[in-house]
Amino acid sequence: MKRYKLILGYSIFIIIMLSVIVGPFIYNVNPNTVNMIKIENAPDREALLGTDSMGRDVLARLMEGGKISLTVGILATAAKLAVALILGFISAFFERADSVIMRICDVFMCFPFYVLAISMAAFIGPSVVNLIIIIVFFTFSMPTRLIRTEIRTIKDKEYIQILKLNNEKTLRILVNHIIPNLKNTILVIFTTSVAQAILMESSLSFLGMGVQEPQASWGGMLSVTLNILNIQNRWWLWLPAGMMILGLVFSINLIGEELKDVRSK
């Protein structure tokens, strides 16, 4: 069953990646072209998923929005992992810094993400770069604690103690012996964090605090659901974006679950 979950996860992920990366070369339509004659047209031969409230092609914007969501998800996760590795290492090896870093993590974990994120987005302004900064700033605490715990467990092993007795430099111990042993933990954190970051980007863009018009984003496309008439009568404006978010997050979570099972063995 686990093998089927992994195959299903990779299959959905690859299909979505191909549609986002290769799709624009096949379906060569500018996602930002406005056509006021064709406002909110239903799907037809000219626009396979219809047009939005400004006459823009929904399918073209769906593929463009996927690039934004994946970019934010991957970059925010990579930056968060870098911060977590640095802080986790400092916390594990230096007792004085440990209590300070852990208390900071505790503070960030006490508050709901969206309350802090919306407040900060309102203060620094909504944009893709600011969105990545917000996600990293308010979500680094959990992976930092996990990595710190893993490093502490590894550094207490005999071969690490022998290296210390032989005056091996701490940085070399980290790079050559500790980080390689963290690869499974890092992979699990990466997969779950990418899915989390994509959901956060979509949610903040939906609320108008993330990616801004005319840039396409899945969350921005879902904002049309604030109008009940769109939900009832214009499914093509919001359903494709919702299905893409659901499919991408679902596939990444399936892959992450399999990696967790491998790590626990």
Tab-separated table of C-alpha atoms in Angstrom:
chain	number	residue	atom	x	y	z
A	1	MET	CA	0.000	0.000	0.000
A	2	LYS	CA	2.848	2.324	0.848
A	3	ARG	CA	4.350	1.742	-2.617
A	4	TYR	CA	1.043	2.707	-4.236
A	5	LYS	CA	0.951	5.891	-2.171
A	6	LEU	CA	4.444	6.830	-3.344
A	7	ILE	CA	3.633	6.098	-7.012
A	8	LEU	CA	0.390	8.077	-6.763
A	9	GLY	CA	2.160	11.008	-5.088
A	10	TYR	CA	4.939	11.155	-7.691
A	11	SER	CA	2.460	10.711	-10.566
A	12	ILE	CA	0.264	13.626	-9.491
A	13	PHE	CA	3.310	15.793	-8.736
A	14	ILE	CA	4.935	15.106	-12.124
A	15	ILE	CA	1.685	15.781	-14.016
A	16	ILE	CA	1.265	19.140	-12.247
A	17	MET	CA	4.933	20.066	-12.757
A	18	LEU	CA	4.730	19.246	-16.474
A	19	SER	CA	1.526	21.253	-16.881
A	20	VAL	CA	3.111	24.254	-15.152
A	21	ILE	CA	6.555	24.121	-16.794
A	22	VAL	CA	5.903	22.581	-20.220
A	23	GLY	CA	2.256	23.652	-20.583
A	24	PRO	CA	2.934	27.332	-21.467
A	25	PHE	CA	5.070	26.248	-24.469
A	26	ILE	CA	2.181	24.160	-25.820
A	27	TYR	CA	-0.642	26.519	-24.842
A	28	ASN	CA	1.108	29.729	-25.879
A	29	VAL	CA	-1.270	32.397	-24.520
A	30	ASN	CA	-0.261	35.516	-22.580
A	31	PRO	CA	-1.834	35.208	-19.092
A	32	ASN	CA	-2.026	38.991	-18.682
A	33	THR	CA	-3.720	39.881	-21.983
A	34	VAL	CA	-6.975	41.710	-21.222
A	35	ASN	CA	-9.971	41.281	-23.524
A	36	MET	CA	-12.973	43.300	-22.346
A	37	ILE	CA	-15.164	41.735	-25.058
A	38	LYS	CA	-14.778	38.245	-23.574
A	39	ILE	CA	-15.427	38.817	-19.871
A	40	GLU	CA	-16.163	35.677	-17.822
A	41	ASN	CA	-16.789	33.557	-20.910
A	42	ALA	CA	-17.377	29.859	-20.303
A	43	PRO	CA	-14.774	27.379	-21.632
A	44	ASP	CA	-14.681	27.108	-25.421
A	45	ARG	CA	-12.199	26.338	-28.201
A	46	GLU	CA	-10.456	29.706	-27.911
A	47	ALA	CA	-10.138	29.626	-24.111
A	48	LEU	CA	-10.109	26.018	-22.894
A	49	LEU	CA	-10.915	27.005	-19.290
A	50	GLY	CA	-12.804	30.187	-20.068
A	51	THR	CA	-11.897	33.766	-19.185
A	52	ASP	CA	-11.921	35.783	-15.956
A	53	SER	CA	-13.484	39.131	-15.014
A	54	MET	CA	-10.974	40.966	-17.229
A	55	GLY	CA	-11.201	38.617	-20.191
A	56	ARG	CA	-7.849	36.947	-19.414
A	57	ASP	CA	-7.362	33.281	-20.266
A	58	VAL	CA	-7.920	31.198	-17.109
A	59	LEU	CA	-5.795	28.228	-18.263
A	60	ALA	CA	-2.827	30.491	-19.070
A	61	ARG	CA	-3.141	32.170	-15.678
A	62	LEU	CA	-3.470	28.775	-13.983
A	63	MET	CA	-0.134	27.643	-15.418
A	64	GLU	CA	1.525	30.981	-14.634
A	65	GLY	CA	0.122	30.908	-11.090
A	66	GLY	CA	1.596	27.444	-10.606
A	67	LYS	CA	5.079	28.801	-11.279
A	68	ILE	CA	4.565	31.464	-8.600
A	69	SER	CA	3.247	28.975	-6.037
A	70	LEU	CA	6.070	26.492	-6.658
A	71	THR	CA	8.708	29.240	-6.624
A	72	VAL	CA	7.444	30.623	-3.312
A	73	GLY	CA	7.117	27.127	-1.838
A	74	ILE	CA	10.604	25.960	-2.814
A	75	LEU	CA	12.497	29.206	-2.086
A	76	ALA	CA	10.746	29.770	1.265
A	77	THR	CA	11.449	26.170	2.295
A	78	ALA	CA	15.106	26.329	1.233
A	79	ALA	CA	15.623	29.575	3.158
A	80	LYS	CA	13.794	28.198	6.196
A	81	LEU	CA	15.937	25.052	6.182
A	82	ALA	CA	19.124	27.133	5.963
A	83	VAL	CA	18.028	29.222	8.967
A	84	ALA	CA	16.964	26.086	10.889
A	85	LEU	CA	20.300	24.357	10.214
A	86	ILE	CA	22.332	27.348	11.387
A	87	LEU	CA	20.254	27.963	14.513
A	88	GLY	CA	19.918	24.239	15.256
A	89	PHE	CA	23.683	23.802	15.046
A	90	ILE	CA	24.387	26.817	17.293
A	91	SER	CA	21.765	25.662	19.781
A	92	ALA	CA	23.094	22.089	19.890
A	93	PHE	CA	26.755	23.003	20.330
A	94	PHE	CA	26.617	26.151	22.469
A	95	GLU	CA	24.715	25.859	25.754
A	96	ARG	CA	24.476	29.602	26.412
A	97	ALA	CA	22.890	30.268	23.033
A	98	ASP	CA	20.613	27.231	23.334
A	99	SER	CA	18.234	28.684	25.917
A	100	VAL	CA	17.936	31.996	24.027
A	101	ILE	CA	17.222	30.337	20.657
A	102	MET	CA	14.726	27.877	22.154
A	103	ARG	CA	12.836	30.672	23.963
A	104	ILE	CA	12.629	32.627	20.698
A	105	CYS	CA	11.253	29.516	18.968
A	106	ASP	CA	8.722	29.065	21.787
A	107	VAL	CA	7.501	32.643	21.348
A	108	PHE	CA	6.952	32.207	17.595
A	109	MET	CA	5.180	28.887	18.141
A	110	CYS	CA	2.746	30.473	20.610
A	111	PHE	CA	1.048	32.731	18.057
A	112	PRO	CA	-1.100	31.701	15.059
A	113	PHE	CA	0.800	32.093	11.781
A	114	TYR	CA	-1.906	33.968	9.873
A	115	VAL	CA	-2.413	36.615	12.562
A	116	LEU	CA	1.298	37.467	12.507
A	117	ALA	CA	1.634	37.077	8.724
A	118	ILE	CA	-1.286	39.377	7.896
A	119	SER	CA	-0.006	41.993	10.357
A	120	MET	CA	3.501	41.897	8.895
A	121	ALA	CA	2.232	41.893	5.282
A	122	ALA	CA	0.159	44.981	6.042
A	123	PHE	CA	3.268	46.650	7.489
A	124	ILE	CA	5.927	45.771	4.856
A	125	GLY	CA	3.551	45.460	1.888
A	126	PRO	CA	2.444	42.469	-0.171
A	127	SER	CA	4.843	41.050	-2.795
A	128	VAL	CA	6.441	37.729	-3.719
A	129	VAL	CA	9.740	38.561	-1.964
A	130	ASN	CA	7.973	39.815	1.160
A	131	LEU	CA	5.785	36.721	1.131
A	132	ILE	CA	8.860	34.463	1.215
A	133	ILE	CA	10.359	36.535	4.056
A	134	ILE	CA	7.119	36.299	6.056
A	135	ILE	CA	6.852	32.518	5.617
A	136	VAL	CA	10.488	31.974	6.654
A	137	PHE	CA	10.323	34.403	9.576
A	138	PHE	CA	7.228	32.876	11.144
A	139	THR	CA	7.793	29.166	10.432
A	140	PHE	CA	11.496	28.534	11.165
A	141	SER	CA	10.916	27.556	14.805
A	142	MET	CA	9.593	23.996	14.379
A	143	PRO	CA	12.337	22.741	11.995
A	144	THR	CA	14.929	24.479	14.186
A	145	ARG	CA	13.796	22.462	17.206
A	146	LEU	CA	13.743	19.214	15.203
A	147	ILE	CA	17.214	19.753	13.738
A	148	ARG	CA	18.630	20.812	17.119
A	149	THR	CA	17.317	17.579	18.682
A	150	GLU	CA	18.762	15.458	15.862
A	151	ILE	CA	22.173	17.173	16.060
A	152	ARG	CA	22.287	16.695	19.834
A	153	THR	CA	21.601	12.987	19.403
A	154	ILE	CA	24.292	12.602	16.724
A	155	LYS	CA	26.974	14.668	18.490
A	156	ASP	CA	26.748	12.466	21.589
A	157	LYS	CA	27.709	9.359	19.615
A	158	GLU	CA	31.117	7.758	20.195
A	159	TYR	CA	32.753	8.550	16.864
A	160	ILE	CA	31.881	12.257	17.235
A	161	GLN	CA	33.367	12.299	20.729
A	162	ILE	CA	36.537	10.666	19.375
A	163	LEU	CA	36.788	13.351	16.688
A	164	LYS	CA	36.478	16.040	19.376
A	165	LEU	CA	39.229	14.398	21.422
A	166	ASN	CA	41.421	14.465	18.314
A	167	ASN	CA	40.847	18.233	18.115
A	168	GLU	CA	38.784	18.028	14.932
A	169	LYS	CA	37.289	21.420	14.135
A	170	THR	CA	33.617	21.797	15.026
A	171	LEU	CA	32.713	23.108	11.563
A	172	ARG	CA	34.352	20.097	9.880
A	173	ILE	CA	32.467	17.747	12.196
A	174	LEU	CA	29.229	19.459	11.214
A	175	VAL	CA	29.869	19.380	7.448
A	176	ASN	CA	31.485	15.934	7.160
A	177	HIS	CA	29.707	13.899	9.828
A	178	ILE	CA	26.542	15.535	11.162
A	179	ILE	CA	24.814	17.026	8.102
A	180	PRO	CA	25.121	13.749	6.075
A	181	ASN	CA	23.284	11.985	8.917
A	182	LEU	CA	20.529	14.611	8.777
A	183	LYS	CA	19.613	13.972	5.134
A	184	ASN	CA	16.454	11.949	5.882
A	185	THR	CA	15.239	14.514	8.428
A	186	ILE	CA	15.964	17.358	5.992
A	187	LEU	CA	14.076	15.572	3.188
A	188	VAL	CA	11.024	15.055	5.399
A	189	ILE	CA	11.086	18.674	6.592
A	190	PHE	CA	11.551	19.886	3.011
A	191	THR	CA	8.579	18.000	1.563
A	192	THR	CA	6.169	18.912	4.352
A	193	SER	CA	7.382	22.523	4.375
A	194	VAL	CA	6.942	22.974	0.609
A	195	ALA	CA	3.311	21.850	0.892
A	196	GLN	CA	2.821	24.130	3.903
A	197	ALA	CA	4.406	27.123	2.121
A	198	ILE	CA	2.212	26.623	-0.973
A	199	LEU	CA	-0.894	26.635	1.213
A	200	MET	CA	0.333	29.741	3.040
A	201	GLU	CA	1.043	31.548	-0.239
A	202	SER	CA	-2.378	30.638	-1.583
A	203	SER	CA	-4.118	31.700	1.628
A	204	LEU	CA	-2.343	35.061	1.863
A	205	SER	CA	-2.860	35.761	-1.857
A	206	PHE	CA	-6.543	34.903	-1.413
A	207	LEU	CA	-6.700	37.506	1.368
A	208	GLY	CA	-4.932	40.082	-0.814
A	209	MET	CA	-1.743	39.979	1.275
A	210	GLY	CA	0.406	37.923	-1.089
A	211	VAL	CA	0.915	37.978	-4.854
A	212	GLN	CA	-0.660	41.086	-6.360
A	213	GLU	CA	-2.428	41.700	-9.663
A	214	PRO	CA	-1.714	41.494	-12.536
A	215	GLN	CA	0.587	38.632	-11.466
A	216	ALA	CA	-1.250	35.321	-11.530
A	217	SER	CA	-1.478	33.120	-8.443
A	218	TRP	CA	-3.707	30.253	-7.418
A	219	GLY	CA	-4.744	32.014	-4.227
A	220	GLY	CA	-5.593	35.173	-6.152
A	221	MET	CA	-7.703	33.149	-8.579
A	222	LEU	CA	-9.599	31.622	-5.660
A	223	SER	CA	-10.508	35.080	-4.350
A	224	VAL	CA	-13.409	35.134	-6.837
A	225	THR	CA	-15.195	32.727	-4.472
A	226	LEU	CA	-15.919	35.729	-2.235
A	227	ASN	CA	-18.818	36.268	-4.653
A	228	ILE	CA	-21.447	33.547	-4.192
A	229	LEU	CA	-22.595	33.976	-7.813
A	230	ASN	CA	-19.171	32.884	-9.030
A	231	ILE	CA	-19.383	29.731	-6.914
A	232	GLN	CA	-22.818	28.887	-8.250
A	233	ASN	CA	-22.536	29.911	-11.897
A	234	ARG	CA	-18.875	30.336	-12.910
A	235	TRP	CA	-17.009	27.212	-11.777
A	236	TRP	CA	-14.168	27.763	-14.279
A	237	LEU	CA	-13.028	30.886	-12.384
A	238	TRP	CA	-12.116	29.045	-9.163
A	239	LEU	CA	-12.428	25.240	-9.434
A	240	PRO	CA	-9.262	24.638	-11.565
A	241	ALA	CA	-7.091	26.647	-9.142
A	242	GLY	CA	-8.613	24.847	-6.158
A	243	MET	CA	-7.991	21.455	-7.773
A	244	MET	CA	-4.367	22.366	-8.560
A	245	ILE	CA	-3.669	23.430	-4.972
A	246	LEU	CA	-5.375	20.307	-3.628
A	247	GLY	CA	-3.531	18.004	-6.043
A	248	LEU	CA	-0.102	19.543	-5.467
A	249	VAL	CA	-0.338	19.606	-1.666
A	250	PHE	CA	-1.844	16.093	-1.617
A	251	SER	CA	0.958	14.673	-3.785
A	252	ILE	CA	3.724	16.318	-1.749
A	253	ASN	CA	2.182	15.043	1.485
A	254	LEU	CA	2.009	11.497	0.089
A	255	ILE	CA	5.712	11.673	-0.825
A	256	GLY	CA	6.519	13.139	2.598
A	257	GLU	CA	4.653	10.341	4.399
A	258	GLU	CA	6.646	7.715	2.517
A	259	LEU	CA	9.910	9.482	3.415
A	260	LYS	CA	8.840	9.525	7.071
A	261	ASP	CA	8.223	5.768	6.937
A	262	VAL	CA	11.669	5.192	5.386
A	263	ARG	CA	13.298	7.397	8.050
A	264	SER	CA	11.611	5.529	10.901
A	265	LYS	CA	12.942	2.144	9.699
